[in-house]
Coordinates of C-alpha atoms in Angstrom, one line a residue:
Chain A
M1 CA 0.1 0.1 0.0
T2 CA 1.6 3.3 -1.1
D3 CA 0.9 6.9 -0.5
T4 CA -0.8 7.3 -3.9
Q5 CA -3.3 4.4 -3.1
H6 CA -6.8 5.8 -3.1
Y7 CA -10.0 4.2 -2.2
Y8 CA -13.5 4.6 -3.6
I9 CA -16.9 4.0 -2.1
G10 CA -20.0 3.7 -4.1
L11 CA -23.4 3.8 -2.5
D12 CA -26.7 2.9 -4.0
G13 CA -29.8 3.8 -1.8
G14 CA -33.5 3.6 -2.1
G15 CA -36.7 3.3 -0.1
T16 CA -35.7 -0.3 1.0
R17 CA -32.0 -0.6 1.3
C18 CA -28.7 0.9 0.9
R19 CA -25.7 -0.9 -0.7
A20 CA -22.1 0.2 -0.3
R21 CA -19.0 -1.1 -2.1
I22 CA -15.3 -0.1 -1.5
A23 CA -12.8 -0.5 -4.3
D24 CA -9.2 0.3 -4.7
T25 CA -7.6 2.3 -7.6
Q26 CA -7.3 -0.8 -9.7
G27 CA -11.1 -1.3 -9.3
N28 CA -10.8 -4.3 -7.1
T29 CA -13.7 -4.8 -4.6
L30 CA -12.4 -4.7 -1.1
G31 CA -15.7 -4.8 0.9
E32 CA -19.4 -4.8 0.3
A33 CA -22.4 -4.3 2.7
V34 CA -26.1 -3.6 2.8
S35 CA -28.1 -1.6 5.2
G36 CA -31.6 -0.2 5.5
S37 CA -33.6 2.5 3.8
A38 CA -31.7 5.5 2.3
N39 CA -34.3 7.7 0.5
V40 CA -33.4 11.3 1.4
F41 CA -36.8 12.6 0.4
Q42 CA -38.5 10.1 2.8
N43 CA -36.0 10.7 5.6
A44 CA -32.7 12.4 5.3
K45 CA -31.6 11.5 8.8
Q46 CA -32.4 7.8 8.3
A47 CA -30.6 7.9 5.0
W48 CA -27.5 9.2 6.6
Q49 CA -27.7 6.5 9.2
S50 CA -28.1 3.8 6.7
V51 CA -25.2 5.3 4.6
Q52 CA -22.9 5.3 7.6
S53 CA -23.9 1.7 8.6
A54 CA -23.2 0.4 5.0
I55 CA -19.9 2.2 4.8
S56 CA -18.9 0.9 8.3
D57 CA -19.7 -2.6 7.5
A58 CA -18.1 -2.5 4.1
N59 CA -15.0 -1.0 5.6
Q60 CA -14.8 -3.7 8.3
Q61 CA -14.6 -6.2 5.5
A62 CA -12.1 -4.2 3.5
G63 CA -9.9 -3.9 6.6
L64 CA -9.1 -0.1 6.1
S65 CA -8.0 2.2 8.8
S66 CA -10.2 5.0 9.8
S67 CA -7.7 7.5 8.3
E68 CA -7.8 5.7 5.1
L69 CA -11.6 5.7 5.2
T70 CA -11.8 9.5 5.7
Q71 CA -9.7 10.0 2.6
A72 CA -12.0 7.8 0.5
I73 CA -13.8 9.3 -2.4
I74 CA -17.4 8.5 -2.0
V75 CA -20.2 8.8 -4.6
A76 CA -23.7 8.1 -3.4
G77 CA -26.7 7.7 -5.6
L78 CA -29.8 8.1 -3.3
A79 CA -33.4 8.2 -4.2
G80 CA -34.9 11.6 -3.6
A81 CA -31.7 13.5 -4.0
E82 CA -33.4 15.5 -7.0
V83 CA -35.2 17.4 -4.3
N84 CA -32.8 20.3 -3.4
S85 CA -34.0 20.8 0.1
C86 CA -33.7 17.0 1.0
A87 CA -30.4 16.8 -0.7
S88 CA -29.2 19.9 1.4
E89 CA -30.5 18.4 4.7
F90 CA -28.8 15.2 3.8
L91 CA -25.5 16.8 3.0
S92 CA -25.6 19.0 6.2
L93 CA -25.6 15.7 8.1
V94 CA -22.6 14.2 6.2
Q95 CA -19.3 14.4 8.2
G96 CA -16.1 12.4 8.4
F97 CA -15.4 12.3 4.7
Q98 CA -13.4 14.7 2.4
H99 CA -15.1 13.7 -0.7
F100 CA -18.8 13.0 -0.6
T101 CA -20.7 13.5 -3.9
L102 CA -24.5 13.1 -3.9
L103 CA -26.3 11.9 -7.0
T104 CA -29.7 10.4 -7.5
D105 CA -30.1 6.7 -7.8
A106 CA -31.3 7.3 -11.5
Q107 CA -28.0 9.1 -12.2
I108 CA -25.8 6.2 -10.9
A109 CA -28.0 3.8 -12.8
C110 CA -27.1 5.7 -16.0
L111 CA -23.4 5.8 -15.1
G112 CA -23.5 2.1 -14.5
A113 CA -25.4 1.3 -17.8
H114 CA -22.6 3.0 -19.7
N115 CA -19.8 2.1 -17.4
G116 CA -19.1 5.7 -16.5
Q117 CA -19.1 7.0 -20.0
D118 CA -21.5 9.4 -21.8
G119 CA -24.9 7.8 -22.4
A120 CA -28.5 7.9 -21.4
I121 CA -31.2 5.6 -19.8
Y122 CA -34.9 5.6 -19.8
I123 CA -36.5 3.7 -16.9
V124 CA -40.0 2.5 -17.7
G125 CA -41.5 0.7 -14.9
T126 CA -44.3 1.8 -12.5
G127 CA -42.9 5.3 -13.2
A128 CA -40.9 6.8 -16.1
I129 CA -37.8 8.8 -16.0
G130 CA -34.9 9.5 -18.6
I131 CA -31.4 10.5 -17.6
A132 CA -28.5 11.5 -19.8
F133 CA -24.8 12.0 -18.9
E134 CA -22.9 14.0 -21.6
S135 CA -19.6 15.7 -21.4
G136 CA -19.9 16.0 -17.6
H137 CA -23.4 17.4 -17.7
W138 CA -26.7 15.8 -16.7
R139 CA -30.2 16.0 -18.4
R140 CA -33.3 14.6 -17.1
V141 CA -36.7 14.2 -18.7
S142 CA -40.1 13.2 -17.0
G143 CA -40.1 11.4 -13.7
W144 CA -42.0 14.2 -12.0
G145 CA -44.4 11.7 -10.4
F146 CA -47.8 10.0 -11.3
P147 CA -50.5 11.1 -11.9
L148 CA -49.1 14.6 -12.9
D149 CA -46.3 13.1 -14.9
D150 CA -44.6 9.8 -15.7
I151 CA -46.8 9.5 -18.8
G152 CA -46.0 6.3 -20.7
S153 CA -45.2 4.4 -17.4
G154 CA -46.9 1.3 -16.1
A155 CA -49.0 3.4 -13.9
W156 CA -50.0 5.6 -16.7
L157 CA -50.9 2.5 -18.8
G158 CA -53.1 1.1 -16.1
Q159 CA -54.8 4.6 -15.6
Q160 CA -55.5 4.6 -19.4
A161 CA -57.1 1.1 -19.1
V162 CA -59.3 2.2 -16.3
R163 CA -60.3 5.4 -18.2
A164 CA -61.2 3.4 -21.2
A165 CA -63.2 1.1 -19.2
L166 CA -65.2 4.2 -17.9
R167 CA -65.7 5.6 -21.4
A168 CA -67.0 2.2 -22.5
H169 CA -69.3 2.0 -19.5
D170 CA -70.6 5.6 -20.4
G171 CA -71.3 4.4 -23.9
V172 CA -68.8 6.9 -25.3
T173 CA -66.7 4.3 -27.0
P174 CA -67.3 0.6 -27.7
A175 CA -66.4 -1.9 -25.0
S176 CA -63.5 -4.4 -25.7
D177 CA -62.1 -7.6 -24.1
M178 CA -59.7 -5.2 -22.1
T179 CA -62.2 -2.9 -20.9
N180 CA -64.5 -5.8 -19.9
Q181 CA -61.6 -7.3 -17.9
V182 CA -61.2 -4.1 -16.1
W183 CA -64.9 -4.2 -15.0
D184 CA -64.4 -7.9 -14.1
H185 CA -61.7 -6.8 -11.7
F186 CA -64.2 -4.4 -10.1
N187 CA -67.0 -7.0 -10.1
H188 CA -68.8 -4.7 -12.6
S189 CA -69.5 -2.2 -9.8
S190 CA -68.9 1.4 -10.7
E191 CA -69.0 2.0 -6.9
N192 CA -66.1 -0.4 -6.3
L193 CA -64.1 1.5 -9.0
L194 CA -64.9 4.8 -7.6
T195 CA -63.9 3.8 -4.0
W196 CA -60.6 2.2 -5.3
S197 CA -59.8 5.3 -7.3
G198 CA -60.3 7.5 -4.4
S199 CA -57.0 6.3 -2.8
A200 CA -55.3 4.5 -5.7
N201 CA -51.6 5.2 -6.1
S202 CA -49.2 4.6 -8.9
G203 CA -48.7 1.0 -7.8
D204 CA -52.4 0.3 -7.8
Y205 CA -52.7 1.7 -11.3
G206 CA -49.6 -0.2 -12.3
Q207 CA -51.3 -3.5 -11.7
F208 CA -53.4 -3.0 -14.7
S209 CA -50.3 -2.6 -16.9
P210 CA -49.9 -6.4 -17.7
L211 CA -53.6 -6.5 -18.7
V212 CA -52.9 -3.8 -21.3
T213 CA -49.8 -5.5 -22.8
R214 CA -51.7 -8.8 -22.9
A215 CA -54.6 -7.2 -24.6
Y216 CA -52.3 -5.5 -27.0
K217 CA -50.7 -8.8 -28.0
A218 CA -54.3 -10.2 -28.6
G219 CA -55.1 -7.3 -30.9
D220 CA -57.5 -5.6 -28.6
P221 CA -58.4 -2.3 -30.5
V222 CA -58.6 -0.2 -27.2
A223 CA -55.2 -1.6 -26.0
L224 CA -53.6 -0.9 -29.5
N225 CA -54.7 2.7 -29.2
I226 CA -53.2 3.1 -25.6
V227 CA -50.0 1.5 -26.5
Q228 CA -49.6 3.7 -29.6
Q229 CA -50.0 6.8 -27.4
Q230 CA -47.5 5.4 -25.0
L231 CA -44.9 4.8 -27.8
D232 CA -45.5 8.2 -29.3
Y233 CA -44.9 9.8 -25.9
L234 CA -42.0 7.8 -24.9
S235 CA -40.3 8.2 -28.3
E236 CA -40.7 11.9 -28.1
Q237 CA -39.2 12.0 -24.6
M238 CA -36.3 9.7 -25.7
N239 CA -35.6 11.6 -29.0
S240 CA -35.3 14.8 -26.9
L241 CA -32.8 13.1 -24.5
V242 CA -30.5 11.3 -26.8
T243 CA -29.1 14.1 -28.8
N244 CA -25.6 13.9 -30.4
D245 CA -25.8 10.1 -30.9
L246 CA -25.8 9.2 -27.3
S247 CA -26.3 5.5 -26.6
L248 CA -29.5 4.6 -24.8
S249 CA -30.3 1.7 -22.3
L250 CA -33.7 0.8 -21.3
M251 CA -34.4 -0.2 -17.8
G252 CA -37.4 -1.1 -15.5
G253 CA -40.1 -3.6 -15.6
L254 CA -41.6 -2.5 -18.9
S255 CA -38.2 -2.1 -20.8
D256 CA -38.5 -5.6 -22.5
W257 CA -42.0 -4.7 -23.5
I258 CA -41.1 -1.3 -24.9
A259 CA -37.9 -1.9 -26.7
P260 CA -39.0 -3.9 -29.7
L261 CA -42.0 -1.5 -30.2
L262 CA -39.9 1.7 -30.6
P263 CA -39.3 3.3 -33.9
M264 CA -36.1 1.8 -35.6
Q265 CA -34.0 5.0 -35.1
L266 CA -34.4 4.7 -31.5
Q267 CA -33.9 0.8 -31.5
N268 CA -30.7 1.4 -33.3
R269 CA -29.5 3.6 -30.3
L270 CA -30.3 0.8 -27.8
T271 CA -27.4 -0.9 -25.9
P272 CA -27.6 -3.3 -23.1
S273 CA -26.7 -2.0 -19.7
Q274 CA -23.1 -2.7 -19.0
S275 CA -23.0 -2.7 -15.3
D276 CA -25.2 -1.9 -12.2
A277 CA -25.7 1.4 -10.4
L278 CA -23.1 0.6 -7.6
T279 CA -20.5 0.2 -10.4
G280 CA -21.7 3.5 -11.9
A281 CA -21.1 5.3 -8.7
L282 CA -17.6 3.8 -8.3
R283 CA -16.8 4.8 -12.0
Y284 CA -17.9 8.4 -11.3
A285 CA -15.7 8.4 -8.1
Q286 CA -12.7 7.3 -10.1
R287 CA -13.4 10.1 -12.8
G288 CA -13.5 12.7 -10.0
I289 CA -10.1 11.7 -8.5
K290 CA -7.5 14.5 -8.5
P291 CA -4.4 12.8 -7.2
Chain B
M1 CA -108.3 23.3 -0.5
T2 CA -109.9 20.1 -1.9
D3 CA -109.2 16.4 -1.4
T4 CA -107.3 16.4 -4.7
Q5 CA -104.8 19.1 -3.9
H6 CA -101.3 17.8 -3.9
Y7 CA -98.0 19.3 -2.6
Y8 CA -94.7 19.0 -4.1
I9 CA -91.4 19.6 -2.5
G10 CA -88.2 20.0 -4.4
L11 CA -84.8 19.7 -2.7
D12 CA -81.3 20.7 -4.1
G13 CA -78.5 19.6 -1.8
G14 CA -74.7 19.9 -2.1
G15 CA -71.7 20.1 0.1
T16 CA -72.5 23.6 1.5
R17 CA -76.2 23.9 1.7
C18 CA -79.6 22.4 1.0
R19 CA -82.5 24.4 -0.5
A20 CA -86.2 23.3 -0.2
R21 CA -89.2 24.7 -2.1
I22 CA -92.9 23.6 -1.6
A23 CA -95.4 24.2 -4.4
D24 CA -99.0 23.3 -5.0
T25 CA -100.5 21.6 -8.0
Q26 CA -100.7 24.9 -10.0
G27 CA -96.9 25.4 -9.5
N28 CA -97.3 28.2 -7.0
T29 CA -94.5 28.5 -4.5
L30 CA -95.9 28.1 -1.0
G31 CA -92.6 28.2 1.0
E32 CA -88.9 28.1 0.7
A33 CA -86.0 27.5 3.0
V34 CA -82.3 26.9 3.2
S35 CA -80.3 24.6 5.5
G36 CA -76.9 23.1 5.9
S37 CA -74.8 20.6 4.0
A38 CA -76.6 17.7 2.2
N39 CA -74.0 15.6 0.3
V40 CA -75.0 12.0 1.0
F41 CA -71.4 10.9 -0.1
Q42 CA -69.7 13.1 2.6
N43 CA -72.4 12.4 5.2
A44 CA -75.7 10.7 4.8
K45 CA -77.0 11.3 8.4
Q46 CA -76.1 15.0 8.2
A47 CA -77.7 15.2 4.7
W48 CA -81.0 13.7 6.1
Q49 CA -80.9 16.2 9.0
S50 CA -80.4 19.1 6.5
V51 CA -83.2 17.8 4.3
Q52 CA -85.5 17.5 7.3
S53 CA -84.6 21.0 8.6
A54 CA -85.1 22.7 5.2
I55 CA -88.5 20.9 4.6
S56 CA -89.7 21.8 8.2
D57 CA -88.8 25.5 7.7
A58 CA -90.3 25.7 4.2
N59 CA -93.4 24.1 5.5
Q60 CA -93.8 26.4 8.4
Q61 CA -93.8 29.2 5.7
A62 CA -96.3 27.4 3.6
G63 CA -98.6 26.8 6.6
L64 CA -99.3 23.1 5.8
S65 CA -100.5 20.7 8.4
S66 CA -98.3 17.7 9.2
S67 CA -100.7 15.3 7.5
E68 CA -100.6 17.3 4.4
L69 CA -96.8 17.3 4.5
T70 CA -96.7 13.5 4.8
Q71 CA -98.6 13.2 1.7
A72 CA -96.4 15.6 -0.3
I73 CA -94.4 14.4 -3.2
I74 CA -90.8 14.9 -2.7
V75 CA -88.0 15.0 -5.1
A76 CA -84.4 15.6 -3.8
G77 CA -81.4 16.1 -5.9
L78 CA -78.4 15.6 -3.7
A79 CA -74.6 15.4 -4.5
G80 CA -73.2 12.0 -3.9
A81 CA -76.4 10.1 -4.6
E82 CA -74.7 8.4 -7.7
V83 CA -72.8 6.3 -5.1
N84 CA -75.3 3.5 -4.5
S85 CA -74.2 2.6 -0.9
C86 CA -74.5 6.2 0.3
A87 CA -77.9 6.6 -1.5
S88 CA -79.1 3.3 0.3
E89 CA -77.8 4.7 3.6
F90 CA -79.6 8.1 3.1
L91 CA -82.9 6.4 2.1
S92 CA -82.7 4.1 5.1
L93 CA -82.9 7.2 7.3
V94 CA -85.9 8.7 5.3
Q95 CA -89.1 8.4 7.0
G96 CA -92.4 10.4 7.5
F97 CA -93.0 10.8 3.8
Q98 CA -94.8 8.6 1.4
H99 CA -93.2 9.8 -1.8
F100 CA -89.4 10.5 -1.6
T101 CA -87.4 10.2 -4.8
L102 CA -83.7 10.6 -4.6
L103 CA -81.8 12.0 -7.6
T104 CA -78.3 13.5 -7.9
D105 CA -77.8 17.2 -8.0
A106 CA -76.7 17.0 -11.7
Q107 CA -80.0 15.2 -12.6
I108 CA -82.2 17.9 -11.1
A109 CA -80.0 20.5 -12.8
C110 CA -80.8 18.7 -16.1
L111 CA -84.5 18.6 -15.3
G112 CA -84.3 22.3 -14.5
A113 CA -82.5 23.3 -17.7
H114 CA -85.2 21.7 -19.8
N115 CA -88.2 22.5 -17.5
G116 CA -88.7 18.7 -16.8
Q117 CA -88.8 17.7 -20.4
D118 CA -86.2 15.5 -22.3
G119 CA -82.8 17.1 -22.8
A120 CA -79.1 16.9 -21.7
I121 CA -76.8 19.2 -19.8
Y122 CA -73.0 19.2 -19.8
I123 CA -71.4 20.8 -16.8
V124 CA -67.9 22.0 -17.3
G125 CA -66.4 23.7 -14.2
T126 CA -63.5 22.4 -12.1
G127 CA -65.0 19.0 -13.0
A128 CA -66.9 17.7 -15.9
I129 CA -70.1 15.6 -16.3
G130 CA -72.7 15.0 -18.8
I131 CA -76.4 14.0 -17.9
A132 CA -79.2 13.2 -20.3
F133 CA -82.9 12.5 -19.6
E134 CA -84.9 11.0 -22.3
S135 CA -88.2 9.0 -22.4
G136 CA -87.9 8.7 -18.6
H137 CA -84.3 7.2 -18.8
W138 CA -81.1 8.7 -17.5
R139 CA -77.8 8.5 -19.1
R140 CA -74.5 10.0 -17.8
V141 CA -71.0 10.4 -19.2
S142 CA -67.8 11.3 -17.4
G143 CA -67.8 12.9 -14.0
W144 CA -66.0 10.0 -12.4
G145 CA -63.6 12.4 -10.6
F146 CA -60.3 14.1 -11.3
P147 CA -57.4 13.1 -11.8
L148 CA -58.8 9.7 -13.1
D149 CA -61.6 11.3 -15.3
D150 CA -63.4 14.7 -15.7
I151 CA -61.1 15.1 -18.8
G152 CA -61.7 18.5 -20.5
S153 CA -62.7 20.1 -17.1
G154 CA -61.0 23.1 -15.6
A155 CA -58.9 20.8 -13.3
W156 CA -57.7 18.9 -16.4
L157 CA -57.1 22.2 -18.3
G158 CA -54.8 23.3 -15.4
Q159 CA -53.1 19.9 -15.2
Q160 CA -52.3 20.1 -18.8
A161 CA -50.7 23.5 -18.3
V162 CA -48.5 22.2 -15.5
R163 CA -47.6 19.2 -17.6
A164 CA -46.6 21.5 -20.5
A165 CA -44.5 23.5 -18.2
L166 CA -42.6 20.4 -17.1
R167 CA -42.0 19.3 -20.7
A168 CA -40.7 22.6 -21.6
H169 CA -38.5 22.6 -18.4
D170 CA -37.2 19.2 -19.5
G171 CA -36.4 20.6 -22.9
V172 CA -38.8 18.1 -24.6
T173 CA -40.9 20.9 -26.1
P174 CA -40.4 24.6 -26.6
A175 CA -41.3 27.0 -23.8
S176 CA -44.1 29.5 -24.4
D177 CA -45.6 32.5 -22.6
M178 CA -48.0 30.1 -20.9
T179 CA -45.5 27.6 -19.8
N180 CA -43.3 30.5 -18.5
Q181 CA -46.2 31.9 -16.5
V182 CA -46.7 28.4 -14.8
W183 CA -43.1 28.5 -13.7
D184 CA -43.5 32.2 -12.5
H185 CA -46.3 30.8 -10.3
F186 CA -43.9 28.4 -8.8
N187 CA -41.0 31.0 -8.5
H188 CA -39.2 28.9 -11.2
S189 CA -38.5 26.2 -8.5
S190 CA -39.2 22.6 -9.6
E191 CA -39.2 21.8 -5.9
N192 CA -42.0 24.2 -5.2
L193 CA -43.9 22.5 -8.1
L194 CA -43.2 19.0 -6.8
T195 CA -44.2 19.9 -3.2
W196 CA -47.4 21.5 -4.5
S197 CA -48.3 18.6 -6.8
G198 CA -47.9 16.2 -3.9
S199 CA -51.1 17.3 -2.4
A200 CA -52.9 19.4 -5.2
N201 CA -56.5 18.7 -5.7
S202 CA -58.8 19.5 -8.5
G203 CA -59.4 22.9 -7.2
D204 CA -55.7 23.7 -7.0
Y205 CA -55.3 22.5 -10.6
G206 CA -58.4 24.4 -11.6
Q207 CA -56.6 27.7 -10.6
F208 CA -54.5 27.5 -13.9
S209 CA -57.5 27.2 -15.9
P210 CA -57.9 30.9 -16.6
L211 CA -54.2 31.1 -17.4
V212 CA -54.8 28.6 -20.3
T213 CA -57.9 30.3 -21.6
R214 CA -56.1 33.8 -21.5
A215 CA -53.0 32.2 -23.2
Y216 CA -55.3 30.5 -25.8
K217 CA -56.9 34.0 -26.7
A218 CA -53.4 35.5 -26.9
G219 CA -52.4 32.7 -29.6
D220 CA -50.0 30.9 -27.4
P221 CA -49.1 27.7 -29.3
V222 CA -49.1 25.4 -26.2
A223 CA -52.5 26.6 -25.1
L224 CA -53.9 26.3 -28.5
N225 CA -52.9 22.7 -28.4
I226 CA -54.3 22.0 -25.0
V227 CA -57.6 23.6 -25.9
Q228 CA -57.9 21.7 -29.1
Q229 CA -57.6 18.4 -27.1
Q230 CA -60.3 19.8 -24.6
L231 CA -62.6 20.5 -27.4
D232 CA -62.0 17.2 -29.1
Y233 CA -62.6 15.3 -25.9
L234 CA -65.7 17.3 -24.8
S235 CA -67.3 17.1 -28.3
E236 CA -66.7 13.3 -28.3
Q237 CA -68.5 13.0 -25.0
M238 CA -71.3 15.4 -25.9
N239 CA -72.0 13.7 -29.2
S240 CA -72.4 10.4 -27.5
L241 CA -74.8 11.9 -25.0
V242 CA -77.2 13.9 -27.2
T243 CA -78.5 11.3 -29.5
N244 CA -81.9 11.5 -31.0
D245 CA -81.7 15.4 -31.4
L246 CA -81.8 16.0 -27.7
S247 CA -81.2 19.6 -26.7
L248 CA -78.1 20.5 -24.7
S249 CA -77.5 23.1 -22.1
L250 CA -74.1 23.9 -21.0
M251 CA -73.4 24.8 -17.4
G252 CA -70.5 25.4 -15.1
G253 CA -67.9 28.0 -14.8
L254 CA -66.3 27.1 -18.3
S255 CA -69.5 26.9 -20.2
D256 CA -69.3 30.4 -21.6
W257 CA -65.7 29.7 -22.6
I258 CA -66.5 26.3 -24.3
A259 CA -69.8 27.2 -26.2
P260 CA -68.5 29.3 -29.0
L261 CA -65.6 26.9 -29.6
L262 CA -67.7 23.7 -30.0
P263 CA -68.2 22.3 -33.5
M264 CA -71.2 23.8 -35.3
Q265 CA -73.5 20.7 -35.1
L266 CA -73.2 20.8 -31.4
Q267 CA -73.6 24.5 -31.2
N268 CA -76.9 24.2 -33.1
R269 CA -78.1 21.9 -30.2
L270 CA -77.3 24.4 -27.6
T271 CA -80.3 25.9 -25.6
P272 CA -80.1 28.3 -22.6
S273 CA -81.0 26.7 -19.3
Q274 CA -84.7 27.4 -18.8
S275 CA -84.9 27.1 -15.0
D276 CA -82.9 26.1 -11.9
A277 CA -82.3 22.7 -10.3
L278 CA -85.0 23.2 -7.6
T279 CA -87.5 23.9 -10.3
G280 CA -86.3 20.8 -12.1
A281 CA -86.9 18.8 -8.9
L282 CA -90.5 20.2 -8.7
R283 CA -91.2 19.5 -12.4
Y284 CA -90.1 15.8 -11.9
A285 CA -92.3 15.7 -8.8
Q286 CA -95.3 16.7 -10.9
R287 CA -94.5 14.3 -13.6
G288 CA -94.5 11.5 -11.0
I289 CA -97.8 12.3 -9.5
K290 CA -100.5 9.5 -9.7
P291 CA -103.6 11.2 -8.2

């Protein structure tokens, strides 16, 4: 171990857990650990505790001294870090480290997908968000939260199915197998549907997303229409994100569904994700080193 | 006063107040009164108390005996009555009257607009709902509540403005005067917008509706696009409602805005509202009489 040896810590935190990995200059993993919730929007204090706990456990595995730890270059990608006040609150708690960079979980996912190089990701699961990293700058599209935003997401897909069922119920548009299946779910009771919708969140709406994709494959006309809207919207968003020939990786539960349906000029941009978010955080830490 | 003299009571109830009017066979108003909240979805018990109170006060004015009152033919149009379980709960409380018909506030508004005759109304305010009364049968479109439904309403119009502002912020579409004004409202802070949207209700979104209509008049391209979607959606809904040459009355805070923009074949159907909801309830009561 020489004076020029540096250590890097990558952190990947969300609502359920926080993962930490310590690596040396050569990129060898020295220690890894998992702790609890680290969403700075939900609870900045708890996020900081989880981060500390994960670092401490990973460090024990790595066998580094506390002075070596304080010199480590840390990059954390934590859910909720896009909310400035929460990011500030979290960073005000951070102490004991000279280099601590806070990104969002989506940003380190983007760095992981392209191994720290320029590139973009679009995550289409229950929500939808696009992130691009280019020449050291970040761009982001959508991901402002359902039902206001995240159009084209699984939650949005489900919402369109329920809306279509209501329109068919009202006699505005013809019913289809898909709209009938939505009503089956609510036992053909508009009151059941209304009661449900009064408190339904994005996950509740997202549960109807498989129904739409199945109906699409079966040629259901209402589903065909909804999916076309989804593709139009997502294509517009992706096109605005991947300027200058940026590569694009799709992620999230609906990525396999979306990929083959995209316009060819977008499909030609698609590259498989190269590594995970934790690796992305470490790549970013290595970029940032000024020895 | 003869044995064949009948009395009619009309009731119009919503979240803030309940109005009652007693009329005789000739349609003369004998008594009127106002009481408190009578929304059966919010509170069926309170709705029944308000109904009783309004009837009692109107009856005192009319000077009818309690036996005459129990023979009165009552039609109540109360908000929330479209929810079957709430309507049942309310009706289980009703006692002391031989004839008590429960409709929704929108239904008696429709009866009022066409003086008890066949016709349709479309209410476009913060929400949006269409009701038709034809050959003794009711039809209803939309009005399933924002943000799931009530597309084309003032709340929806405001939501589209905020969405457009987000898209402009993300660089997906060009900014316009209108999207800039939305950001002015949030002091150009995406965090302010996110915090607001976390708890924004239909009324909060509806506050942006005048901004859209002003921008439309000024030729703002983003507003033009949103309003065109609004007109397409509302026209489709209205066309499905007014089959068989039914007349249509527009109501609600956005009716004056919508009316001149509708397609001509819908504009030709438009008739001014002839009377109020309370009169509609009384007309329905008079129709229902079997002396």
